[in-house]
XYZ file of C-alpha atoms in Angstrom:
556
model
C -52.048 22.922 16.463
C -49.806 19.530 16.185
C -48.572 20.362 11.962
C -45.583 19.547 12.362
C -44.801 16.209 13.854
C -41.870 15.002 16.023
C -40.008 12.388 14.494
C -39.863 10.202 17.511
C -39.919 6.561 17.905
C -42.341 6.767 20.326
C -44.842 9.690 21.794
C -42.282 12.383 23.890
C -42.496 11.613 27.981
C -43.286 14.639 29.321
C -42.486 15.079 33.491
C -45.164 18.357 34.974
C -44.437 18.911 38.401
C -46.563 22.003 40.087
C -48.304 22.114 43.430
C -50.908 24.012 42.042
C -53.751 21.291 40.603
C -55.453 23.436 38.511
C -52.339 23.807 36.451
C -51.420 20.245 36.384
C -55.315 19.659 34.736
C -54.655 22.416 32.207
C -50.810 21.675 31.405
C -51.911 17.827 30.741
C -54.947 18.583 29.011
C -52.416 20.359 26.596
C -50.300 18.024 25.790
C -52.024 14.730 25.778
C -54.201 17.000 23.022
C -50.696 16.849 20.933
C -50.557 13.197 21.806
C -47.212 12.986 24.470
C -47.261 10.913 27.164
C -47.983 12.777 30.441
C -46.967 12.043 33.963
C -48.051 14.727 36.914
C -46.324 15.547 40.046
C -47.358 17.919 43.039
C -44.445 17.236 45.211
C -40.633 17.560 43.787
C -39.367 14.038 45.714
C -41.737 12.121 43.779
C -40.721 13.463 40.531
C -37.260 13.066 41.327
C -37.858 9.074 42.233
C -39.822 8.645 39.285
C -37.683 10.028 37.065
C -34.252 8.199 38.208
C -36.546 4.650 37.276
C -37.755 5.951 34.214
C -36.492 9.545 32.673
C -38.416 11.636 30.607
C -38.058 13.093 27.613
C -38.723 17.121 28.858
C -39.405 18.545 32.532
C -42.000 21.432 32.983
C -41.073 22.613 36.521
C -43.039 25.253 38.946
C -40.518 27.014 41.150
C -42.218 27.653 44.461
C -43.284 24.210 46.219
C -43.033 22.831 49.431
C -40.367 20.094 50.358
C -38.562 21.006 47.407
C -38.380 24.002 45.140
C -38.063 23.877 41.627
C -34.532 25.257 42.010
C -33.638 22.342 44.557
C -34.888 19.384 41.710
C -32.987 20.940 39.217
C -29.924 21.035 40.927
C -30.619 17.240 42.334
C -31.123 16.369 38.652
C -27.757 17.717 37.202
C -26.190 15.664 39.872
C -27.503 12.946 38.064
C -25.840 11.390 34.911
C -28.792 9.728 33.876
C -30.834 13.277 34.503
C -28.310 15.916 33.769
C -28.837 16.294 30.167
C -32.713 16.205 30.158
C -34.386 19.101 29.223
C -35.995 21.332 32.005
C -38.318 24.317 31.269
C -39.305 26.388 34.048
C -43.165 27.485 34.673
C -43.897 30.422 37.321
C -45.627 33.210 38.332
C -42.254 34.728 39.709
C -41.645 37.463 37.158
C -38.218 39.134 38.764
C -35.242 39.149 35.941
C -33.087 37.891 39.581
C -35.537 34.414 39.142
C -34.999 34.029 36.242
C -31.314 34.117 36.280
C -31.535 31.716 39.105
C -33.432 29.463 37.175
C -31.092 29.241 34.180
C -28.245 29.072 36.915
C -29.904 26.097 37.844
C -29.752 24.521 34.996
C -33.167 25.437 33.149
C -33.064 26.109 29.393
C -36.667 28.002 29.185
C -38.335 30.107 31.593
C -42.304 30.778 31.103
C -44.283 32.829 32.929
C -47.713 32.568 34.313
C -50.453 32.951 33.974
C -49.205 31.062 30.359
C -50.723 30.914 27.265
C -51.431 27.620 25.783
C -50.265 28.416 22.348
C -47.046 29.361 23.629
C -46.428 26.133 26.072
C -46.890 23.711 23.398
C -44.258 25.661 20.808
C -41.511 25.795 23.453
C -42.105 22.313 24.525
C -41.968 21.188 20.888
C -38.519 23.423 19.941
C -36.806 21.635 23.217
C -38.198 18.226 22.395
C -37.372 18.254 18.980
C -33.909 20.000 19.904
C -33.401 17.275 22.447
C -34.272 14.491 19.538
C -31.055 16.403 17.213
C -28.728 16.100 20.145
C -29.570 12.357 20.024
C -29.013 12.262 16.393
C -25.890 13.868 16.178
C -24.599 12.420 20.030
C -25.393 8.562 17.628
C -23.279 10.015 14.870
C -20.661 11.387 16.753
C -20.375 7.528 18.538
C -20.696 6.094 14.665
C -18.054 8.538 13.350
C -15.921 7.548 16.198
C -16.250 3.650 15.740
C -15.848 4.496 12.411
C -12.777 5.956 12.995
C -11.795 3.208 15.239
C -12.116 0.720 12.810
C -10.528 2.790 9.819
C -7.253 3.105 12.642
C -7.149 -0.644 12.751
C -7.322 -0.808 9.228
C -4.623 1.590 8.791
C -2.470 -0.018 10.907
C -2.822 -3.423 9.556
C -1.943 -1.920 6.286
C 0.633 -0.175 7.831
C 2.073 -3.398 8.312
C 1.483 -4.707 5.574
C 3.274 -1.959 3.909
C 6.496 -2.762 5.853
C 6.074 -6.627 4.192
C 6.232 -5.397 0.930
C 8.570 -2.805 0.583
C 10.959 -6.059 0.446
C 9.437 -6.671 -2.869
C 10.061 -3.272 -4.261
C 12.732 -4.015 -6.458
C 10.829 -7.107 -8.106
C 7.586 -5.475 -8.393
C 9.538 -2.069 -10.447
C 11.263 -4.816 -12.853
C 8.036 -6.604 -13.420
C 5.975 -2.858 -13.796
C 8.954 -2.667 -16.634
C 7.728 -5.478 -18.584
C 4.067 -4.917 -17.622
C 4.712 -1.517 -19.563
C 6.849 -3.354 -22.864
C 3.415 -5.717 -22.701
C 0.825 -3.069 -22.210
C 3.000 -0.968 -25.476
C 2.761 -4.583 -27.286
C -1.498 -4.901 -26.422
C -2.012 -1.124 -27.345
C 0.082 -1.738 -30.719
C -1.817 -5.093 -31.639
C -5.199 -3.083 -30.724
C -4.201 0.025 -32.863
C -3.701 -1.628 -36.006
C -6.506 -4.661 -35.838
C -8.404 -1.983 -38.041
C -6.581 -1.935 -41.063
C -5.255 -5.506 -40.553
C -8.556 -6.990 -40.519
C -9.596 -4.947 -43.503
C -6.654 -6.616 -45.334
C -7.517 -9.874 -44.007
C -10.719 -9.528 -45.134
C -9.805 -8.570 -48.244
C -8.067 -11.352 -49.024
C -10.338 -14.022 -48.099
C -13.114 -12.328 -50.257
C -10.810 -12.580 -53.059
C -9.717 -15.875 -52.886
C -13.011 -16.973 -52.804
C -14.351 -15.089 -55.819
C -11.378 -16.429 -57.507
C -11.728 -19.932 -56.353
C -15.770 -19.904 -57.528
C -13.875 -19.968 -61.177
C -11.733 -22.609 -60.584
C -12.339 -26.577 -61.253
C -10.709 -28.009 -57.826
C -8.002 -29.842 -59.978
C -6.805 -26.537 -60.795
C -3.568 -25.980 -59.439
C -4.168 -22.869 -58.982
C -6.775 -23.550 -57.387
C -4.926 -24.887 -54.407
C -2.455 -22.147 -54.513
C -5.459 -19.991 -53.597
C -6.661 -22.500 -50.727
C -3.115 -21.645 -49.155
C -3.803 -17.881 -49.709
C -6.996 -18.049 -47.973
C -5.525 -20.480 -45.287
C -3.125 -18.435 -44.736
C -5.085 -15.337 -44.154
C -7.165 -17.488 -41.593
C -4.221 -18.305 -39.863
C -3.239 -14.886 -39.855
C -6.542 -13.872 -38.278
C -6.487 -16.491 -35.860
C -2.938 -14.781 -34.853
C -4.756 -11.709 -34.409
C -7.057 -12.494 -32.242
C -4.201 -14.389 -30.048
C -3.120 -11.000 -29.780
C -6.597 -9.282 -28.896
C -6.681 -11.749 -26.186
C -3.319 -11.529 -24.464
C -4.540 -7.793 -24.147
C -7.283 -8.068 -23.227
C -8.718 -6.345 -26.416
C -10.683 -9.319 -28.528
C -14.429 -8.958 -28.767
C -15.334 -12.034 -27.757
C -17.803 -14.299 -29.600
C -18.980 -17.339 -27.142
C -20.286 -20.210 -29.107
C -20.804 -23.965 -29.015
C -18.288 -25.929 -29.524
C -16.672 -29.469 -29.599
C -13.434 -29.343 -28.084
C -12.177 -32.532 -30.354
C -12.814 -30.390 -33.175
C -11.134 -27.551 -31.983
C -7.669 -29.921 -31.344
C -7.846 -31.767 -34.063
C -7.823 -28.656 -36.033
C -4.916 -27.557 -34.072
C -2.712 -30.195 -34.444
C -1.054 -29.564 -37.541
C -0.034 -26.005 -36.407
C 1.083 -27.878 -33.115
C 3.290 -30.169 -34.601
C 5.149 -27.195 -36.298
C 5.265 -25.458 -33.027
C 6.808 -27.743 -30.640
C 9.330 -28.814 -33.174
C 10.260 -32.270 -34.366
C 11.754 -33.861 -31.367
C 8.625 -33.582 -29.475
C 5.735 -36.404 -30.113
C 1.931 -35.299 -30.212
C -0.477 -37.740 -29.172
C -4.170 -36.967 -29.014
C -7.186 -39.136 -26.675
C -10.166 -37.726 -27.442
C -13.556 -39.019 -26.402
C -15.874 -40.099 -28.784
C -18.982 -38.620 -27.086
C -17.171 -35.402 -25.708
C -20.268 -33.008 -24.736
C -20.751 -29.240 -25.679
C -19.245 -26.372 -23.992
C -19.762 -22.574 -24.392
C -16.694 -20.434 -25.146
C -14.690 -17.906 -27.858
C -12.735 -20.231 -30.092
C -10.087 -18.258 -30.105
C -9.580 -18.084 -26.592
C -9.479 -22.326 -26.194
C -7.112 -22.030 -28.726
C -5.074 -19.584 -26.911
C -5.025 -22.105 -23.825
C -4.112 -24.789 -26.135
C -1.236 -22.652 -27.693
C 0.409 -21.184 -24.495
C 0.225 -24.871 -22.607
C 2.053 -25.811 -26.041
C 5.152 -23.379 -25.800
C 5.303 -23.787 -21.864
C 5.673 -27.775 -22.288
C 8.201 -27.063 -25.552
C 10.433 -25.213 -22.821
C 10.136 -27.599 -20.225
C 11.457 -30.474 -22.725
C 14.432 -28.927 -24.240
C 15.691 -32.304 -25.341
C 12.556 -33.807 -26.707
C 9.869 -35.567 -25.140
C 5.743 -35.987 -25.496
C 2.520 -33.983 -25.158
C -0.399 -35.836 -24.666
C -3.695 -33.815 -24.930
C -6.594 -35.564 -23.656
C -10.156 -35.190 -23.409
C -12.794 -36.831 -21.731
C -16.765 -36.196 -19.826
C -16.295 -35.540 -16.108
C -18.660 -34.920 -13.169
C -17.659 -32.945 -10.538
C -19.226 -33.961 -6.939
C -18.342 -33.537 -3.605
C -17.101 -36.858 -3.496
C -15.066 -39.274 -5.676
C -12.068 -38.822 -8.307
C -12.653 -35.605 -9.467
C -13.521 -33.339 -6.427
C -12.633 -29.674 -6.226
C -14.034 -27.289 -3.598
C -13.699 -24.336 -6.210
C -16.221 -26.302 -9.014
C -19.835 -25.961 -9.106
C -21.078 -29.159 -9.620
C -21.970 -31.405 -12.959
C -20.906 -32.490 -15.607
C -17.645 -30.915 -17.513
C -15.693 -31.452 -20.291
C -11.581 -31.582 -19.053
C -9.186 -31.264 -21.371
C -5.710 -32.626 -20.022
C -2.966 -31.533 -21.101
C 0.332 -33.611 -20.286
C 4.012 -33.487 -20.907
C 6.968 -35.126 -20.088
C 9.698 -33.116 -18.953
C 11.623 -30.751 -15.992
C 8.439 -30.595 -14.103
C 7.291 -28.328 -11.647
C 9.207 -27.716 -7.953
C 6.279 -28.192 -5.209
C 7.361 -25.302 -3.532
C 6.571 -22.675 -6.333
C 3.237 -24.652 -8.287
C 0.973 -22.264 -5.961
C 2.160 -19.430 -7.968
C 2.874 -20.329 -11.655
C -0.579 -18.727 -11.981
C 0.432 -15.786 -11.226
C 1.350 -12.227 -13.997
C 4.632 -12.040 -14.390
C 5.581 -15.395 -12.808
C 8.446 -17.249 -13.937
C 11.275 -19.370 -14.000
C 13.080 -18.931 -17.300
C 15.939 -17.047 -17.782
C 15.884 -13.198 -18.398
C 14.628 -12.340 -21.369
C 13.178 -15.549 -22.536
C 9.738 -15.449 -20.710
C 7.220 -13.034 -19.567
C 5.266 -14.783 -17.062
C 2.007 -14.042 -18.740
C 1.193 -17.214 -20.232
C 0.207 -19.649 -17.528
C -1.945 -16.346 -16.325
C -3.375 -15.625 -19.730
C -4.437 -19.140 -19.002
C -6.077 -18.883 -15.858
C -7.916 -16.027 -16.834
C -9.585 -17.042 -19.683
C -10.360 -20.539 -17.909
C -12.399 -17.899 -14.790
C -13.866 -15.616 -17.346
C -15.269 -19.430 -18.738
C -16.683 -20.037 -15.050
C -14.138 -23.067 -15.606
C -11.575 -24.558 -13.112
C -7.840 -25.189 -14.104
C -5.487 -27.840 -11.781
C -1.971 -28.458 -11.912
C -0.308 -32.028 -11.090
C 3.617 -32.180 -11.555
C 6.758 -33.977 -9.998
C 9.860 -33.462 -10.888
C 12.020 -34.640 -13.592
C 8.371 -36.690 -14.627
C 6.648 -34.022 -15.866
C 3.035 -32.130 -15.542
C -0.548 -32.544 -16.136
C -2.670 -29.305 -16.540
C -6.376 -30.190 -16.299
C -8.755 -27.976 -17.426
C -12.721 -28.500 -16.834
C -15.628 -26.405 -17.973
C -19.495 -26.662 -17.780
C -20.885 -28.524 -20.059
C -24.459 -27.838 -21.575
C -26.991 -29.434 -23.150
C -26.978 -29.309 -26.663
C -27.348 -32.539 -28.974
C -24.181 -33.184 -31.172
C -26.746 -33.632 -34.130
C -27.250 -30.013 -33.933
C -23.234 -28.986 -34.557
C -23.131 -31.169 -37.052
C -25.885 -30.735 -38.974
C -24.659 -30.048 -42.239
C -24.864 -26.263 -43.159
C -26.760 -24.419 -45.503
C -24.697 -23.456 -48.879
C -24.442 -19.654 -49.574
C -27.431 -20.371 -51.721
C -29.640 -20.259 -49.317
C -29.188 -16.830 -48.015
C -29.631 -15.227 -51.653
C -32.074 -12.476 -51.578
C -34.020 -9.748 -53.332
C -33.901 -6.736 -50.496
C -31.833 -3.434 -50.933
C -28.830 -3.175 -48.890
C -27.031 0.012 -48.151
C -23.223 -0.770 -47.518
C -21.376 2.243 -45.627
C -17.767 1.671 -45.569
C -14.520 4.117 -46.096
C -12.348 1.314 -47.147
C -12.831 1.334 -51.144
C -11.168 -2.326 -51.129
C -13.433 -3.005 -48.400
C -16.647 -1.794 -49.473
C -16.018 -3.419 -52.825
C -15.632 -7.225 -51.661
C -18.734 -6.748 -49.665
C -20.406 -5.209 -52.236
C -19.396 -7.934 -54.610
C -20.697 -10.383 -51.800
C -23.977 -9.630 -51.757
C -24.436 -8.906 -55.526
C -23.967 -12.284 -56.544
C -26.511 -13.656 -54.523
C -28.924 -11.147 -55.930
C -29.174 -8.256 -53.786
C -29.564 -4.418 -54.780
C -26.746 -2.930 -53.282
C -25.802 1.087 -52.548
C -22.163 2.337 -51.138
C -21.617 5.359 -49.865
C -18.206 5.920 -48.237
C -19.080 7.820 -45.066
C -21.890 8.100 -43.064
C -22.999 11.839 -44.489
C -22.974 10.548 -47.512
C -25.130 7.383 -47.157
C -27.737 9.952 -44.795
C -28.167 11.835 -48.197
C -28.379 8.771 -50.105
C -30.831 7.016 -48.144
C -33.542 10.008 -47.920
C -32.954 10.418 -51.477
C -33.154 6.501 -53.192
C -37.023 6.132 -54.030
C -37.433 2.767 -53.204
C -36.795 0.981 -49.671
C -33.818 0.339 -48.242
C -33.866 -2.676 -46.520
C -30.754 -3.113 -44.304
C -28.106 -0.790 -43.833
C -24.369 -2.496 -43.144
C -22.237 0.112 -42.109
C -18.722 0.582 -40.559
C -19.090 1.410 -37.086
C -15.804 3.971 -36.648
C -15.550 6.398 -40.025
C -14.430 10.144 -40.221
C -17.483 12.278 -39.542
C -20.663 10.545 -39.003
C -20.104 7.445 -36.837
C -22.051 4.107 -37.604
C -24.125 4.165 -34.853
C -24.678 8.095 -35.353
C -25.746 7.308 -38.744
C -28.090 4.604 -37.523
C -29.760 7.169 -34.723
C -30.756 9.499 -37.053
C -32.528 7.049 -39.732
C -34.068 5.971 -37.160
C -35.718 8.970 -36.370
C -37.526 8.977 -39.708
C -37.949 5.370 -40.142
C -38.238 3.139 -36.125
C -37.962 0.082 -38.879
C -34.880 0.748 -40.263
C -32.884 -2.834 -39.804
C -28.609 -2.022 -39.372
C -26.136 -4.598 -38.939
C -22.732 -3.232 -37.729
C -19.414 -4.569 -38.902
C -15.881 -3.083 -37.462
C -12.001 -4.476 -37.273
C -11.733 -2.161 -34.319
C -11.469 -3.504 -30.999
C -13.754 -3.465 -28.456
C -12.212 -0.911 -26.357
C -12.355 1.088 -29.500
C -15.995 0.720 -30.230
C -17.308 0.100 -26.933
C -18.023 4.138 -26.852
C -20.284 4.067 -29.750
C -22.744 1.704 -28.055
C -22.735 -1.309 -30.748
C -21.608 -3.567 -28.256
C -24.911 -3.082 -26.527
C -27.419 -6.686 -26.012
C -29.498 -7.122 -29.292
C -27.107 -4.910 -31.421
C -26.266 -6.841 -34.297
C -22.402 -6.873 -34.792
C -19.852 -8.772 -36.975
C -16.091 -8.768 -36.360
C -13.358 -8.284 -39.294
C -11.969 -10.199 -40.574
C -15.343 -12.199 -41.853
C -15.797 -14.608 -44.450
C -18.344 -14.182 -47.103
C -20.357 -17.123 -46.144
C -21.004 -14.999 -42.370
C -21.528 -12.074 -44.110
C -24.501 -13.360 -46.178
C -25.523 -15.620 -43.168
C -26.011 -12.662 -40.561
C -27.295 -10.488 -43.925
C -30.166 -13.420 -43.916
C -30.551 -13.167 -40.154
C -30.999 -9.525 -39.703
C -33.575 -9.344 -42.583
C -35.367 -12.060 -41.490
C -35.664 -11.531 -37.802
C -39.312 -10.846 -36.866
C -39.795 -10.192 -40.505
């Protein structure tokens, strides 16, 4: 009979009180048969008591008794806040319509009539009981909507107020949203035409090498094409300054020594800060290894640069210094926002202005500054700081004024041996190969140079110019195409749309992905996905061939 379940906690407590005991034995056998918890009753009073120290779930309830009629408990019970609401079904062999209304006057919600049929007992008691268990439910919801409510009022209100607080910085928060906007225009400009500068970039690296592999090194034009290609590193270093300021850069973490990284720097430093400031460098000997985009320690190094050439318009000295640190809960170097261990710092001092105490909590912060209009954006110092968290590093600030200002900057270091950095590389010779490349690329300059790359060192190499066209040419070329390097953005067939349906003929088809887009462009076409292979224009020859070698030879 019991197919349907109640979903209660425990079994239903069901109250029976009839003077009758024959009904009692049948009305129990019932429902302890459905498995409810039974208590029995032949005089109204002692129901009543029993029920005020421990209510029941549902109340069947004979009309005529002596002491008290059903009528008289009923009304008792509504009385009763802790009784009023439970459920009482009537049981009697008074048939009159007039009893019934009295009953449900009362306060009854059922009214059966004996002599009763078993069947229908049970299915009444089960509709009240399991309407009584939905009151619950919603009568909880109701009290969690309304302490919901509640809370969401307080939290209105407090916002409420803080509302009022800022509505005195209306007028600086539109002027910064102003150059927010000029900045945003500037990040969505550098993004838009990364493409076709890093195609021209890469153009011109590819062809100052070929051209210098024909050169004796005494040549003197040999040197005027070391300035052409350092210059078109330079110029894609400057791009990628840009793809980080907005946020746009693809970036590559690798490890690095940071006394590299300045040294290399220092030249371009000198020329930036202008004559009249000194450059001194103290770098470690046995600096350890940290994890990070080039580019974006560079950027650090670069905007701490221009900030300490304003703050010394009359000259002065940058010291940059680098040294092992470990960072404890105790000692010199102790900062509650570090994890702990060992870190590389990098401190970068200046003489100078320095820094007023009262605003050094917020030169962190977008669109902070202290120059005059027009001559800063207040993005540097936060371009800082976020590269320095997106590095799980830490970044401190020590300055008085009129002595200058220390910026130190730590990060985790890991454990790599030096001997593996600077291990000397292997020449382009050893990533010469036999395979069959298929180059996809709609830049004819483009797909020229790296077509010209990889047939030096050996390779059979096919171009098609969109991705339609290299579909057709791969299920057409007899023999096997080993690798496919393919532009990832290209009118029609995308990259990645090329490499899906190869795949679906071939599961072993090897791609590696190359693109001057950024990454907000590409991000969409899924080759920024873990274990896609992916290399970032502009790229030098020597990384083309490299990752060529690495993608062909992985699991091979």
């Amino acid at each position: 009979m019991n197919d349907t379940p109640l979903m209660f906690s425990t079994p239903p407590n069901v109250v029976i009180v009839d003077d009758t005991p024959a009904n009692l034995r049948l009305l129990n056998e019932l429902l302890l048969r459905e498995g409810y918890q039974v208590r029995l009753f032949l005089r109204g009073m002692l129901a009543l008591e029993a029920m005020l120290s421990e209510p029941p779930d549902l109340l069947l309830l004979d009309i005529t008794m002596p002491e008290m009629s059903g009528y008289a408990l009923c009304q008792e019970m509504k009385k009763n806040e802790t009784l009023r609401d439970i459920p009482i079904l009537f049981i009697s062999a008074l048939d009159e319509t007039a009893d019934k209304i009295k009953a449900f006057n009362a306060g009854g919600i059922d009214y059966i009539t004996k002599p009763f049929q078993a069947e229908e007992v049970y299915a009444r008691v089960k509709t009240h009981l399991e309407l009584r268990r939905l009151q619950k439910e919603l009568q909880n919801q109701n009290q969690r909507l309304e302490s919901m409510v509640q809370d969401r009022t307080a939290e209105l209100v407090h916002a409420n107020e803080q509302l009022k607080k800022e509505i005195a910085e209306r007028i600086k928060l539109e002027s910064q949203l102003i150059q927010s906007q000029k900045m945003g225009a500037i990040g969505r400009l550098a993004g838009g035409v990364a493409h076709d500068f890093n195609n021209l970039l890469m153009v011109i690296e590819g062809c100052s090498t070929f051209a210098m592999q024909r050169l004796d090194a005494e040549d003197p034009l040999y040197q005027e094409l070391t300035n052409i290609k350092d210059a078109g590193r330079r110029a894609a270093a400057l791009t990628r300054q840009l793809l980080t300021f907005s946020r746009r850069q693809i970036t590559q973490p690798q490890c690095l020594f940071i006394n590299d990284l300045v040294q290399g720097m220092c030249k371009m430093l000198c020329r930036l800060i202008g004559e009249d400031v000194e450059l001194l460098t103290v770098l470690a000997p046995s600096l350890r290894l940290i994890k990070a985009d080039p580019g974006q320690i560079e950027q650090i190094i670069m905007n701490l640069a221009v900030n300490s050439r304003d703050a010394m318009p009359k000259g002065g000295k940058i010291t940059i210094e680098t040294a092992n640190v470990y960072l404890d809960e105790s000692g010199s170097f102790k900062y509650a926002e570090a994890r702990p261990g060992t870190h590389v710092m990098i401190a970068f001092s200046y003489t100078g202005c320095g820094i007023d105490p009262a605003i050094q909590t917020k030169i962190f912060e977008p669109f902070f500054t202290t120059k005059a209009l027009g001559k800063g954006t207040g993005l540097g110092l936060s371009t800082v700081y976020g590269i320095v968290s997106q590095n799980e590093g830490l970044i401190t600030v020590a300055s008085e004024l009129e002595r200058g200002t220390t910026f130190r900057i730590f990060f985790p270091a890991i454990d790599t041996s030096s001997a593996s950095l600077h291990a000397e590389q292997p020449s382009d010779e050893a990533y010469r190969g036999t395979e069959t490349i298929l180059v996809v690329e709609d830049d004819r300059i483009t797909r020229g140079i790296m077509t010209r790359i990889l047939k030096e060192k050996n390779y059979t190499v096919l171009e098609a110019s969109t991705g339609t066209e290299a579909l057709h040419l791969y299920t057409m070329y007899e023999h096997p195409i080993h690798l496919i390097l393919t532009d990832v953005i290209m009118p029609g067939l995308s990259g990645r749309e090329l490499f899906e349906q190869i795949r679906s003929f071939n599961s072993r088809a090897r791609v590696l992905f190359i693109s001057g887009y950024t990454d907000e462009m590409i991000a969409t076409h899924g080759v920024l996905d873990q274990g896609i292979a992916l290399l970032q224009k502009p790229v030098s020859p020597s990384d083309i061939l490299r990752k060529v070698r690495a993608v062909l030879d992985q699991d091979a």
